PDB file of C-alpha atoms in Angstrom:
ATOM      1  CA  MET A 799     186.913 109.163  68.707  1.00 37.00           C
ATOM      2  CA  ALA A 800     187.713 105.969  70.954  1.00 40.00           C
ATOM      3  CA  VAL A 801     186.158 105.760  74.802  1.00 42.00           C
ATOM      4  CA  ALA A 802     188.064 104.858  77.536  1.00 43.00           C
ATOM      5  CA  MET A 803     187.132 102.007  79.317  1.00 43.00           C
ATOM      6  CA  SER A 804     188.820  99.291  81.791  1.00 40.00           C
ATOM      7  CA  SER A 805     188.437  95.526  81.562  1.00 39.00           C
ATOM      8  CA  LEU A 806     186.457  95.959  84.575  1.00 42.00           C
ATOM      9  CA  ARG A 807     183.632  96.744  82.749  1.00 36.00           C
ATOM     10  CA  THR A 808     181.345  94.631  79.650  1.00 46.00           C
ATOM     11  CA  ASP A 809     178.749  95.404  78.518  1.00 50.00           C
ATOM     12  CA  ASP A 810     176.765  92.792  80.149  1.00 49.00           C
ATOM     13  CA  ASP A 811     178.065  93.542  83.620  1.00 45.00           C
ATOM     14  CA  THR A 812     176.180  92.784  86.999  1.00 47.00           C
ATOM     15  CA  TRP A 813     177.276  93.900  89.875  1.00 40.00           C
ATOM     16  CA  ASP A 814     176.343  92.993  93.804  1.00 45.00           C
ATOM     17  CA  ILE A 815     176.957  95.580  96.741  1.00 51.00           C
ATOM     18  CA  ALA A 816     180.535  93.846  97.741  1.00 50.00           C
ATOM     19  CA  THR A 817     181.459  93.933  93.733  1.00 46.00           C
ATOM     20  CA  SER A 818     182.997  96.219  90.719  1.00 45.00           C
ATOM     21  CA  VAL A 819     180.540  99.815  90.691  1.00 48.00           C
ATOM     22  CA  GLY A 820     178.271  98.175  93.609  1.00 49.00           C
ATOM     23  CA  THR A 821     181.109  98.825  95.791  1.00 68.00           C
ATOM     24  CA  THR A 822     180.656 102.583  94.672  1.00 73.00           C
ATOM     25  CA  ALA A 823     177.496 102.698  96.822  1.00 78.00           C
ATOM     26  CA  VAL A 824     179.387 101.858  99.525  1.00 81.00           C
ATOM     27  CA  MET A 825     181.965 104.267  99.741  1.00 82.00           C
ATOM     28  CA  VAL A 826     179.230 107.147  99.083  1.00 88.00           C
ATOM     29  CA  ALA A 827     176.848 105.802 102.196  1.00 90.00           C
ATOM     30  CA  ALA A 828     180.181 105.408 104.275  1.00 87.00           C
ATOM     31  CA  ALA A 829     181.248 109.553 103.495  1.00 90.00           C
ATOM     32  CA  ARG A 830     177.383 110.389 104.242  1.00 94.00           C
ATOM     33  CA  ALA A 831     177.813 108.344 107.574  1.00 92.00           C
ATOM     34  CA  ARG A 832     181.414 109.890 108.337  1.00 91.00           C
ATOM     35  CA  GLU A 833     179.287 113.341 108.030  1.00 95.00           C
ATOM     36  CA  THR A 834     176.708 112.416 110.043  1.00 95.00           C
ATOM     37  CA  GLU A 835     178.705 112.369 113.124  1.00 91.00           C
ATOM     38  CA  ARG A 836     180.650 115.903 111.670  1.00 92.00           C
ATOM     39  CA  ASP A 837     179.183 118.035 114.468  1.00 94.00           C
ATOM     40  CA  ASP A 838     178.973 120.488 111.355  1.00 96.00           C
ATOM     41  CA  ALA A 839     177.001 118.515 109.432  1.00 97.00           C
ATOM     42  CA  LEU A 840     175.554 119.354 106.424  1.00 98.00           C
ATOM     43  CA  ILE A 841     173.098 116.087 106.733  1.00 97.00           C
ATOM     44  CA  ARG A 842     171.952 113.866 108.451  1.00 96.00           C
ATOM     45  CA  ASP A 843     171.589 109.825 107.388  1.00 97.00           C
ATOM     46  CA  PRO A 844     171.748 107.705 110.792  1.00 96.00           C
ATOM     47  CA  TYR A 845     171.418 104.943 107.982  1.00 96.00           C
ATOM     48  CA  ALA A 846     174.911 105.498 106.179  1.00 93.00           C
ATOM     49  CA  LYS A 847     176.443 103.556 108.965  1.00 91.00           C
ATOM     50  CA  ILE A 848     174.193 100.517 108.909  1.00 92.00           C
ATOM     51  CA  LEU A 849     174.019  99.889 105.245  1.00 91.00           C
ATOM     52  CA  VAL A 850     178.326 100.152 105.055  1.00 87.00           C
ATOM     53  CA  ALA A 851     178.392  97.965 108.508  1.00 84.00           C
ATOM     54  CA  GLY A 852     177.373  94.652 106.056  1.00 67.00           C
ATOM     55  CA  ALA A 853     177.982  95.391 102.723  1.00 63.00           C
ATOM     56  CA  GLY A 854     181.095  93.059 104.316  1.00 57.00           C
ATOM     57  CA  THR A 855     183.834  95.212 101.564  1.00 54.00           C
ATOM     58  CA  GLY A 856     186.039  96.414 104.033  1.00 54.00           C
ATOM     59  CA  VAL A 857     187.784  99.371 103.886  1.00 58.00           C
ATOM     60  CA  TRP A 858     184.996 101.795 103.664  1.00 59.00           C
ATOM     61  CA  GLU A 859     183.971 100.402 106.945  1.00 60.00           C
ATOM     62  CA  ARG A 860     187.313 101.424 108.180  1.00 62.00           C
ATOM     63  CA  MET A 861     186.315 104.821 106.341  1.00 66.00           C
ATOM     64  CA  LEU A 862     184.121 105.286 109.532  1.00 68.00           C
ATOM     65  CA  ASP A 863     186.854 105.278 112.052  1.00 65.00           C
ATOM     66  CA  PRO A 864     186.954 109.142 112.543  1.00 69.00           C
ATOM     67  CA  GLU A 865     190.479 109.034 113.743  1.00 69.00           C
ATOM     68  CA  VAL A 866     191.654 107.632 109.684  1.00 70.00           C
ATOM     69  CA  GLY A 867     192.237 111.263 108.252  1.00 68.00           C
ATOM     70  CA  ALA A 868     194.663 112.187 111.586  1.00 74.00           C
ATOM     71  CA  ARG A 869     196.189 108.567 110.671  1.00 74.00           C
ATOM     72  CA  ILE A 870     196.813 109.221 106.705  1.00 74.00           C
ATOM     73  CA  ALA A 871     198.141 112.585 107.870  1.00 75.00           C
ATOM     74  CA  GLU A 872     201.166 111.213 109.212  1.00 77.00           C
ATOM     75  CA  VAL A 873     202.326 109.560 105.778  1.00 75.00           C
ATOM     76  CA  ASP A 874     201.314 112.181 103.531  1.00 75.00           C
ATOM     77  CA  ASP A 875     199.136 115.281 104.027  1.00 78.00           C
ATOM     78  CA  GLU A 876     198.664 115.911 100.039  1.00 78.00           C
ATOM     79  CA  ILE A 877     196.685 112.208 100.212  1.00 78.00           C
ATOM     80  CA  ALA A 878     194.716 113.187 103.763  1.00 80.00           C
ATOM     81  CA  ALA A 879     193.622 117.280 102.103  1.00 82.00           C
ATOM     82  CA  ILE A 880     192.062 114.373  98.746  1.00 80.00           C
ATOM     83  CA  PHE A 881     190.753 112.632 101.263  1.00 80.00           C
ATOM     84  CA  GLU A 882     188.700 115.014 103.552  1.00 86.00           C
ATOM     85  CA  HIS A 883     187.705 117.041 100.070  1.00 87.00           C
ATOM     86  CA  MET A 884     186.578 113.925  98.915  1.00 85.00           C
ATOM     87  CA  GLY A 885     184.208 113.761 101.561  1.00 89.00           C
ATOM     88  CA  ASN A 886     183.214 117.777 101.279  1.00 94.00           C
ATOM     89  CA  TYR A 887     182.241 116.802  98.217  1.00 93.00           C
ATOM     90  CA  GLN A 888     179.673 113.824  98.905  1.00 93.00           C
ATOM     91  CA  ALA A 889     177.945 115.863 101.779  1.00 96.00           C
ATOM     92  CA  VAL A 890     177.335 119.329  99.267  1.00 97.00           C
ATOM     93  CA  ARG A 891     176.549 116.674  97.012  1.00 97.00           C
ATOM     94  CA  THR A 892     173.822 114.992  98.808  1.00 98.00           C
ATOM     95  CA  ARG A 893     172.756 118.312 100.354  1.00 98.00           C
ATOM     96  CA  PHE A 894     172.381 119.626  96.771  1.00 98.00           C
ATOM     97  CA  PHE A 895     170.112 116.681  96.094  1.00 98.00           C
ATOM     98  CA  ASP A 896     168.227 116.957  98.977  1.00 98.00           C
ATOM     99  CA  GLN A 897     167.138 120.356  98.657  1.00 98.00           C
ATOM    100  CA  PHE A 898     166.177 118.868  94.378  1.00 98.00           C
ATOM    101  CA  PHE A 899     163.611 116.881  95.935  1.00 98.00           C
ATOM    102  CA  THR A 900     162.721 119.300  98.935  1.00 98.00           C
ATOM    103  CA  ASP A 901     161.695 122.006  96.555  1.00 98.00           C
ATOM    104  CA  ALA A 902     159.877 119.273  94.125  1.00 98.00           C
ATOM    105  CA  ALA A 903     157.742 118.003  97.347  1.00 98.00           C
ATOM    106  CA  ALA A 904     157.039 121.722  98.557  1.00 98.00           C
ATOM    107  CA  ALA A 905     155.841 122.533  94.368  1.00 98.00           C
ATOM    108  CA  GLY A 906     153.305 119.795  94.688  1.00 98.00           C
ATOM    109  CA  ILE A 907     155.051 116.990  93.259  1.00 98.00           C
ATOM    110  CA  ARG A 908     154.266 113.634  94.505  1.00 98.00           C
ATOM    111  CA  GLN A 909     156.644 110.731  92.460  1.00 98.00           C
ATOM    112  CA  ILE A 910     159.887 110.649  92.741  1.00 98.00           C
ATOM    113  CA  VAL A 911     162.095 107.948  90.593  1.00 98.00           C
ATOM    114  CA  ILE A 912     165.966 107.869  91.543  1.00 98.00           C
ATOM    115  CA  LEU A 913     168.077 106.505  89.270  1.00 98.00           C
ATOM    116  CA  ALA A 914     170.456 103.825  89.752  1.00 95.00           C
ATOM    117  CA  SER A 915     169.528 104.914  93.259  1.00 95.00           C
ATOM    118  CA  GLY A 916     172.441 102.028  95.320  1.00 92.00           C
ATOM    119  CA  LEU A 917     172.606 102.511  98.465  1.00 94.00           C
ATOM    120  CA  ASP A 918     170.293 106.263  98.475  1.00 96.00           C
ATOM    121  CA  SER A 919     168.412 106.319 101.787  1.00 97.00           C
ATOM    122  CA  ARG A 920     166.103 109.280 100.730  1.00 98.00           C
ATOM    123  CA  ALA A 921     163.156 107.195 100.871  1.00 98.00           C
ATOM    124  CA  TYR A 922     164.083 106.875 104.528  1.00 98.00           C
ATOM    125  CA  ARG A 923     165.279 110.081 105.290  1.00 97.00           C
ATOM    126  CA  LEU A 924     163.711 112.750 104.131  1.00 98.00           C
ATOM    127  CA  PRO A 925     159.922 114.462 105.851  1.00 97.00           C
ATOM    128  CA  TRP A 926     157.553 113.128 101.701  1.00 98.00           C
ATOM    129  CA  PRO A 927     154.489 115.034 101.832  1.00 98.00           C
ATOM    130  CA  ASP A 928     151.285 112.438 102.592  1.00 98.00           C
ATOM    131  CA  GLY A 929     150.896 110.317  98.973  1.00 98.00           C
ATOM    132  CA  THR A 930     154.752 110.682  97.910  1.00 98.00           C
ATOM    133  CA  VAL A 931     155.563 107.456  95.960  1.00 98.00           C
ATOM    134  CA  VAL A 932     159.458 106.895  95.811  1.00 98.00           C
ATOM    135  CA  TYR A 933     160.456 104.449  92.525  1.00 98.00           C
ATOM    136  CA  GLU A 934     163.934 103.051  93.302  1.00 98.00           C
ATOM    137  CA  ILE A 935     165.974 101.855  90.204  1.00 97.00           C
ATOM    138  CA  ASP A 936     168.766 100.135  90.266  1.00 94.00           C
ATOM    139  CA  GLN A 937     170.383  96.672  90.131  1.00 89.00           C
ATOM    140  CA  PRO A 938     168.257  93.189  91.848  1.00 90.00           C
ATOM    141  CA  LYS A 939     170.542  92.865  94.651  1.00 89.00           C
ATOM    142  CA  VAL A 940     171.835  95.911  95.705  1.00 89.00           C
ATOM    143  CA  LEU A 941     168.047  96.487  96.454  1.00 94.00           C
ATOM    144  CA  GLU A 942     167.535  93.984  98.246  1.00 92.00           C
ATOM    145  CA  TYR A 943     170.935  94.758 100.466  1.00 90.00           C
ATOM    146  CA  LYS A 944     169.321  98.121 101.439  1.00 93.00           C
ATOM    147  CA  ALA A 945     166.166  97.004 102.083  1.00 95.00           C
ATOM    148  CA  ASP A 946     166.689  93.578 104.229  1.00 94.00           C
ATOM    149  CA  ARG A 947     169.698  95.768 106.469  1.00 93.00           C
ATOM    150  CA  LEU A 948     167.193  98.224 107.391  1.00 96.00           C
ATOM    151  CA  ALA A 949     164.286  95.997 108.072  1.00 96.00           C
ATOM    152  CA  GLU A 950     166.597  94.238 110.264  1.00 95.00           C
ATOM    153  CA  HIS A 951     166.805  97.611 112.259  1.00 96.00           C
ATOM    154  CA  GLY A 952     163.083  98.199 112.422  1.00 97.00           C
ATOM    155  CA  VAL A 953     163.654 100.715 109.965  1.00 97.00           C
ATOM    156  CA  GLN A 954     160.732 101.847 107.566  1.00 96.00           C
ATOM    157  CA  PRO A 955     160.025 104.012 104.630  1.00 97.00           C
ATOM    158  CA  SER A 956     158.620 107.646 105.122  1.00 98.00           C
ATOM    159  CA  ALA A 957     157.113 107.546 102.148  1.00 98.00           C
ATOM    160  CA  ARG A 958     155.577 104.200  99.758  1.00 98.00           C
ATOM    161  CA  ARG A 959     159.277 103.007  98.403  1.00 98.00           C
ATOM    162  CA  VAL A 960     159.285 100.549  95.661  1.00 98.00           C
ATOM    163  CA  GLU A 961     161.922  99.032  94.065  1.00 98.00           C
ATOM    164  CA  VAL A 962     162.095  98.813  90.473  1.00 98.00           C
ATOM    165  CA  ALA A 963     164.744  95.816  89.689  1.00 96.00           C
ATOM    166  CA  VAL A 964     165.966  96.513  86.380  1.00 95.00           C
ATOM    167  CA  ASP A 965     169.678  97.150  85.048  1.00 89.00           C
ATOM    168  CA  LEU A 966     168.868 100.833  83.376  1.00 91.00           C
ATOM    169  CA  ARG A 967     171.012  99.781  80.125  1.00 85.00           C
ATOM    170  CA  TYR A 968     167.978  97.248  79.446  1.00 90.00           C
ATOM    171  CA  ASP A 969     163.616  98.321  79.020  1.00 96.00           C
ATOM    172  CA  TRP A 970     163.774  99.988  82.535  1.00 97.00           C
ATOM    173  CA  PRO A 971     160.252 102.417  81.472  1.00 98.00           C
ATOM    174  CA  LYS A 972     158.669  98.937  80.987  1.00 98.00           C
ATOM    175  CA  ALA A 973     159.021  97.426  84.094  1.00 98.00           C
ATOM    176  CA  LEU A 974     158.706 101.322  85.781  1.00 98.00           C
ATOM    177  CA  ARG A 975     155.933 101.579  84.615  1.00 98.00           C
ATOM    178  CA  GLU A 976     154.646  97.285  84.913  1.00 98.00           C
ATOM    179  CA  ALA A 977     155.619  99.197  89.306  1.00 98.00           C
ATOM    180  CA  GLY A 978     153.216 101.846  89.282  1.00 98.00           C
ATOM    181  CA  PHE A 979     154.055 105.518  87.617  1.00 98.00           C
ATOM    182  CA  ASP A 980     152.058 106.936  85.844  1.00 98.00           C
ATOM    183  CA  ALA A 981     153.968 108.827  83.357  1.00 98.00           C
ATOM    184  CA  THR A 982     150.692 111.632  82.763  1.00 98.00           C
ATOM    185  CA  GLN A 983     151.745 113.231  86.773  1.00 98.00           C
ATOM    186  CA  PRO A 984     155.154 115.195  87.150  1.00 98.00           C
ATOM    187  CA  THR A 985     157.769 113.717  88.702  1.00 98.00           C
ATOM    188  CA  ALA A 986     160.738 114.327  90.218  1.00 99.00           C
ATOM    189  CA  TRP A 987     163.645 112.568  88.594  1.00 99.00           C
ATOM    190  CA  LEU A 988     167.241 111.683  90.247  1.00 98.00           C
ATOM    191  CA  ALA A 989     170.396 111.376  88.231  1.00 98.00           C
ATOM    192  CA  GLU A 990     173.609 111.104  91.141  1.00 96.00           C
ATOM    193  CA  GLY A 991     176.428 108.772  91.017  1.00 90.00           C
ATOM    194  CA  LEU A 992     175.214 107.940  87.718  1.00 92.00           C
ATOM    195  CA  LEU A 993     177.102 109.251  84.301  1.00 93.00           C
ATOM    196  CA  MET A 994     180.096 108.012  84.719  1.00 85.00           C
ATOM    197  CA  TYR A 995     179.525 104.920  84.694  1.00 84.00           C
ATOM    198  CA  LEU A 996     177.952 105.076  81.119  1.00 88.00           C
ATOM    199  CA  PRO A 997     179.272 105.618  77.767  1.00 87.00           C
ATOM    200  CA  ALA A 998     178.118 108.762  75.512  1.00 90.00           C
ATOM    201  CA  ALA A 999     175.410 107.158  73.852  1.00 92.00           C
ATOM    202  CA  ALA A1000     173.905 105.298  76.570  1.00 92.00           C
ATOM    203  CA  GLN A1001     173.277 108.838  78.704  1.00 95.00           C
ATOM    204  CA  ASP A1002     171.527 110.310  75.456  1.00 96.00           C
ATOM    205  CA  ARG A1003     169.443 107.492  75.689  1.00 96.00           C
ATOM    206  CA  LEU A1004     168.621 107.795  79.115  1.00 97.00           C
ATOM    207  CA  PHE A1005     167.977 111.117  79.246  1.00 98.00           C
ATOM    208  CA  GLU A1006     165.667 110.735  76.002  1.00 98.00           C
ATOM    209  CA  LEU A1007     164.004 108.450  78.024  1.00 98.00           C
ATOM    210  CA  VAL A1008     163.444 110.226  80.908  1.00 98.00           C
ATOM    211  CA  THR A1009     162.151 113.417  79.015  1.00 98.00           C
ATOM    212  CA  GLU A1010     159.155 110.513  76.987  1.00 98.00           C
ATOM    213  CA  LEU A1011     158.585 109.285  80.507  1.00 98.00           C
ATOM    214  CA  SER A1012     158.030 113.431  81.811  1.00 98.00           C
ATOM    215  CA  ALA A1013     155.186 114.972  81.923  1.00 98.00           C
ATOM    216  CA  PRO A1014     154.603 119.137  81.802  1.00 98.00           C
ATOM    217  CA  GLY A1015     156.327 119.959  85.092  1.00 98.00           C
ATOM    218  CA  SER A1016     159.012 117.204  85.961  1.00 98.00           C
ATOM    219  CA  ARG A1017     161.697 118.354  87.520  1.00 98.00           C
ATOM    220  CA  LEU A1018     165.021 116.816  87.389  1.00 98.00           C
ATOM    221  CA  SER A1019     168.476 117.268  88.432  1.00 98.00           C
ATOM    222  CA  VAL A1020     172.024 115.324  87.709  1.00 98.00           C
ATOM    223  CA  GLU A1021     175.536 114.987  89.001  1.00 97.00           C
ATOM    224  CA  THR A1022     178.085 115.806  85.584  1.00 94.00           C
ATOM    225  CA  VAL A1023     180.977 113.748  85.039  1.00 81.00           C
ATOM    226  CA  GLY A1024     183.881 115.327  86.184  1.00 67.00           C
ATOM    227  CA  THR A1025     187.272 116.040  84.332  1.00 57.00           C
ATOM    228  CA  ARG A1026     189.843 114.036  84.859  1.00 59.00           C
ATOM    229  CA  ALA A1027     193.631 114.097  83.980  1.00 57.00           C
ATOM    230  CA  GLU A1028     194.770 110.750  83.240  1.00 63.00           C
ATOM    231  CA  GLU A1029     198.798 112.322  84.054  1.00 63.00           C
ATOM    232  CA  ARG A1030     196.915 112.488  88.271  1.00 62.00           C
ATOM    233  CA  ARG A1031     195.263 109.470  88.568  1.00 63.00           C
ATOM    234  CA  GLU A1032     197.640 108.134  87.857  1.00 70.00           C
ATOM    235  CA  LYS A1033     199.081 110.010  90.523  1.00 68.00           C
ATOM    236  CA  MET A1034     196.799 109.370  93.096  1.00 64.00           C
ATOM    237  CA  ARG A1035     196.989 105.841  92.543  1.00 69.00           C
ATOM    238  CA  GLU A1036     199.835 105.309  93.234  1.00 72.00           C
ATOM    239  CA  ARG A1037     199.656 107.120  96.537  1.00 68.00           C
ATOM    240  CA  PHE A1038     196.413 105.270  98.071  1.00 66.00           C
ATOM    241  CA  GLU A1039     198.453 102.074  97.114  1.00 71.00           C
ATOM    242  CA  ARG A1040     200.450 103.718  99.897  1.00 69.00           C
ATOM    243  CA  ILE A1041     198.133 104.148 102.085  1.00 65.00           C
ATOM    244  CA  ARG A1042     197.490 101.402 101.174  1.00 66.00           C
ATOM    245  CA  GLU A1043     199.781  99.254 101.874  1.00 68.00           C
ATOM    246  CA  LEU A1044     200.729 100.861 105.069  1.00 63.00           C
ATOM    247  CA  PHE A1045     197.198 100.308 106.595  1.00 62.00           C
ATOM    248  CA  GLY A1046     196.777  96.353 105.679  1.00 61.00           C
ATOM    249  CA  PHE A1047     193.779  97.745 103.614  1.00 59.00           C
ATOM    250  CA  GLU A1048     192.701  94.680 101.579  1.00 57.00           C
ATOM    251  CA  ASP A1049     192.883  95.063  97.780  1.00 53.00           C
ATOM    252  CA  THR A1050     190.158  97.561  96.023  1.00 53.00           C
ATOM    253  CA  VAL A1051     188.211  98.448  93.155  1.00 51.00           C
ATOM    254  CA  ASP A1052     189.722 100.999  91.298  1.00 51.00           C
ATOM    255  CA  VAL A1053     187.276 103.387  90.950  1.00 52.00           C
ATOM    256  CA  ALA A1054     187.561 105.643  88.331  1.00 51.00           C
ATOM    257  CA  GLU A1055     188.845 102.353  86.477  1.00 56.00           C
ATOM    258  CA  LEU A1056     184.842 101.550  86.000  1.00 58.00           C
ATOM    259  CA  MET A1057     183.705 104.056  84.639  1.00 58.00           C
ATOM    260  CA  TYR A1058     183.571 105.385  80.687  1.00 61.00           C
ATOM    261  CA  ASP A1059     186.399 108.538  79.724  1.00 70.00           C
ATOM    262  CA  ASP A1060     184.064 109.044  76.798  1.00 65.00           C
ATOM    263  CA  PRO A1061     184.816 112.443  73.974  1.00 76.00           C
ATOM    264  CA  ASP A1062     181.786 112.998  72.918  1.00 82.00           C
ATOM    265  CA  ARG A1063     179.534 113.043  75.960  1.00 89.00           C
ATOM    266  CA  ALA A1064     177.198 116.403  75.799  1.00 93.00           C
ATOM    267  CA  ASP A1065     177.256 119.065  77.624  1.00 94.00           C
ATOM    268  CA  VAL A1066     173.994 117.897  80.795  1.00 97.00           C
ATOM    269  CA  ALA A1067     172.238 121.040  80.677  1.00 97.00           C
ATOM    270  CA  GLU A1068     173.302 121.926  76.331  1.00 97.00           C
ATOM    271  CA  TRP A1069     171.361 118.814  75.967  1.00 98.00           C
ATOM    272  CA  LEU A1070     168.542 119.312  77.866  1.00 98.00           C
ATOM    273  CA  THR A1071     167.828 122.370  77.043  1.00 98.00           C
ATOM    274  CA  ALA A1072     167.599 121.286  73.653  1.00 98.00           C
ATOM    275  CA  HIS A1073     164.582 118.878  74.430  1.00 98.00           C
ATOM    276  CA  GLY A1074     162.229 120.510  76.007  1.00 97.00           C
ATOM    277  CA  TRP A1075     163.731 121.213  79.235  1.00 98.00           C
ATOM    278  CA  SER A1076     165.431 124.321  81.248  1.00 98.00           C
ATOM    279  CA  ALA A1077     168.459 123.904  82.806  1.00 98.00           C
ATOM    280  CA  THR A1078     170.906 125.537  84.755  1.00 98.00           C
ATOM    281  CA  ALA A1079     173.772 124.185  86.445  1.00 97.00           C
ATOM    282  CA  VAL A1080     176.606 125.012  88.710  1.00 96.00           C
ATOM    283  CA  THR A1081     180.053 123.920  89.203  1.00 94.00           C
ATOM    284  CA  SER A1082     180.253 122.014  91.776  1.00 93.00           C
ATOM    285  CA  GLU A1083     183.329 123.815  92.942  1.00 92.00           C
ATOM    286  CA  ALA A1084     180.861 127.015  93.259  1.00 94.00           C
ATOM    287  CA  GLU A1085     178.251 125.200  95.360  1.00 96.00           C
ATOM    288  CA  MET A1086     181.323 123.899  97.857  1.00 95.00           C
ATOM    289  CA  ARG A1087     182.824 127.237  98.743  1.00 94.00           C
ATOM    290  CA  ARG A1088     179.224 127.914  99.029  1.00 96.00           C
ATOM    291  CA  CYS A1089     178.947 125.827 101.165  1.00 97.00           C
ATOM    292  CA  ASN A1090     182.613 127.069 102.768  1.00 96.00           C
ATOM    293  CA  ARG A1091     184.109 123.319 102.047  1.00 95.00           C
ATOM    294  CA  TRP A1092     185.762 123.473  99.983  1.00 93.00           C
ATOM    295  CA  VAL A1093     189.989 122.974 101.311  1.00 88.00           C
ATOM    296  CA  LEU A1094     192.189 121.355  98.434  1.00 83.00           C
ATOM    297  CA  PRO A1095     195.492 123.420  98.365  1.00 79.00           C
ATOM    298  CA  ASP A1096     195.719 125.479  94.873  1.00 74.00           C
ATOM    299  CA  ALA A1097     198.620 122.914  94.942  1.00 69.00           C
ATOM    300  CA  LEU A1098     196.121 119.875  93.844  1.00 68.00           C
ATOM    301  CA  TYR A1099     193.761 122.184  92.189  1.00 67.00           C
ATOM    302  CA  THR A1100     194.751 121.284  88.204  1.00 61.00           C
ATOM    303  CA  ASP A1101     192.042 119.615  87.026  1.00 58.00           C
ATOM    304  CA  GLY A1102     189.635 123.060  86.474  1.00 54.00           C
ATOM    305  CA  GLY A1103     186.273 121.615  88.855  1.00 58.00           C
ATOM    306  CA  PHE A1104     185.265 118.477  89.554  1.00 73.00           C
ATOM    307  CA  SER A1105     182.023 118.572  87.908  1.00 90.00           C
ATOM    308  CA  GLN A1106     178.431 119.916  87.916  1.00 95.00           C
ATOM    309  CA  PHE A1107     175.146 119.916  89.401  1.00 97.00           C
ATOM    310  CA  VAL A1108     172.487 120.454  86.461  1.00 98.00           C
ATOM    311  CA  THR A1109     168.755 121.042  87.478  1.00 98.00           C
ATOM    312  CA  ALA A1110     165.676 120.995  84.539  1.00 98.00           C
ATOM    313  CA  GLN A1111     161.756 121.793  84.841  1.00 98.00           C
ATOM    314  CA  LYS A1112     159.983 120.550  81.778  1.00 98.00           C
TER     315      LYS A1112
END
């Protein structure tokens, strides 16, 4: 079957923090910043707001306004509910993977790899044990922006942070090894907010390489690709266009158009189980309900759950 892909993507495209896939990292950081300021916050990221404020992406900076939800509700109650739900999803997702790393560290793992790290600030904000090394793999300009922006504010990593400036479509295992990665030591891997930007074959190849690099005792956690109904996506695009026009938001990248809609994509937990891992999965809906953050009205809930959070051990 054919892979649906927008003209916004090409096989050798690149980006910085203000363009293409890079803008999605700013979107996620904005969600973490908003969550951090809640009285009942599930996570605390004191650096997210700094990273968003310097990115120059416009609309995501406006999302930091605490009144934006109420302003959207004046225009469209359903969009306001979806906006709140999206923020809750990001908070729950972040919390889940924070706990994954906390558990891995408690089990004695001191080698961490974050695939397509974007504006992930875990190397700075999590209480890593002494001797922990966090390898961050991403586009050179994305890594450079994050490090420079936090350094400007005197923020230092809480572990030894090692940048691996390479596109995951190229020979990233070689670059990772050259940066000091030791394939004989257990590793905790994270693929968060990544798989939707890869076609099915590239997803399989990614996990083949991770498996090859993982010593016994290694752990892996993954956010799977969410299901998307095309008709619903188009309706959402029309609604957000109305919001954009009313609030004067400048043109922004349609995030959905950056993703690969590949019907041949493997079930991650099943693939890992078949390749030497012991894997379990929880739906994002179940995790959001467990955290009392499911606010999507029944009338808007049509996709059967957005994604899964997978954890595995080798």
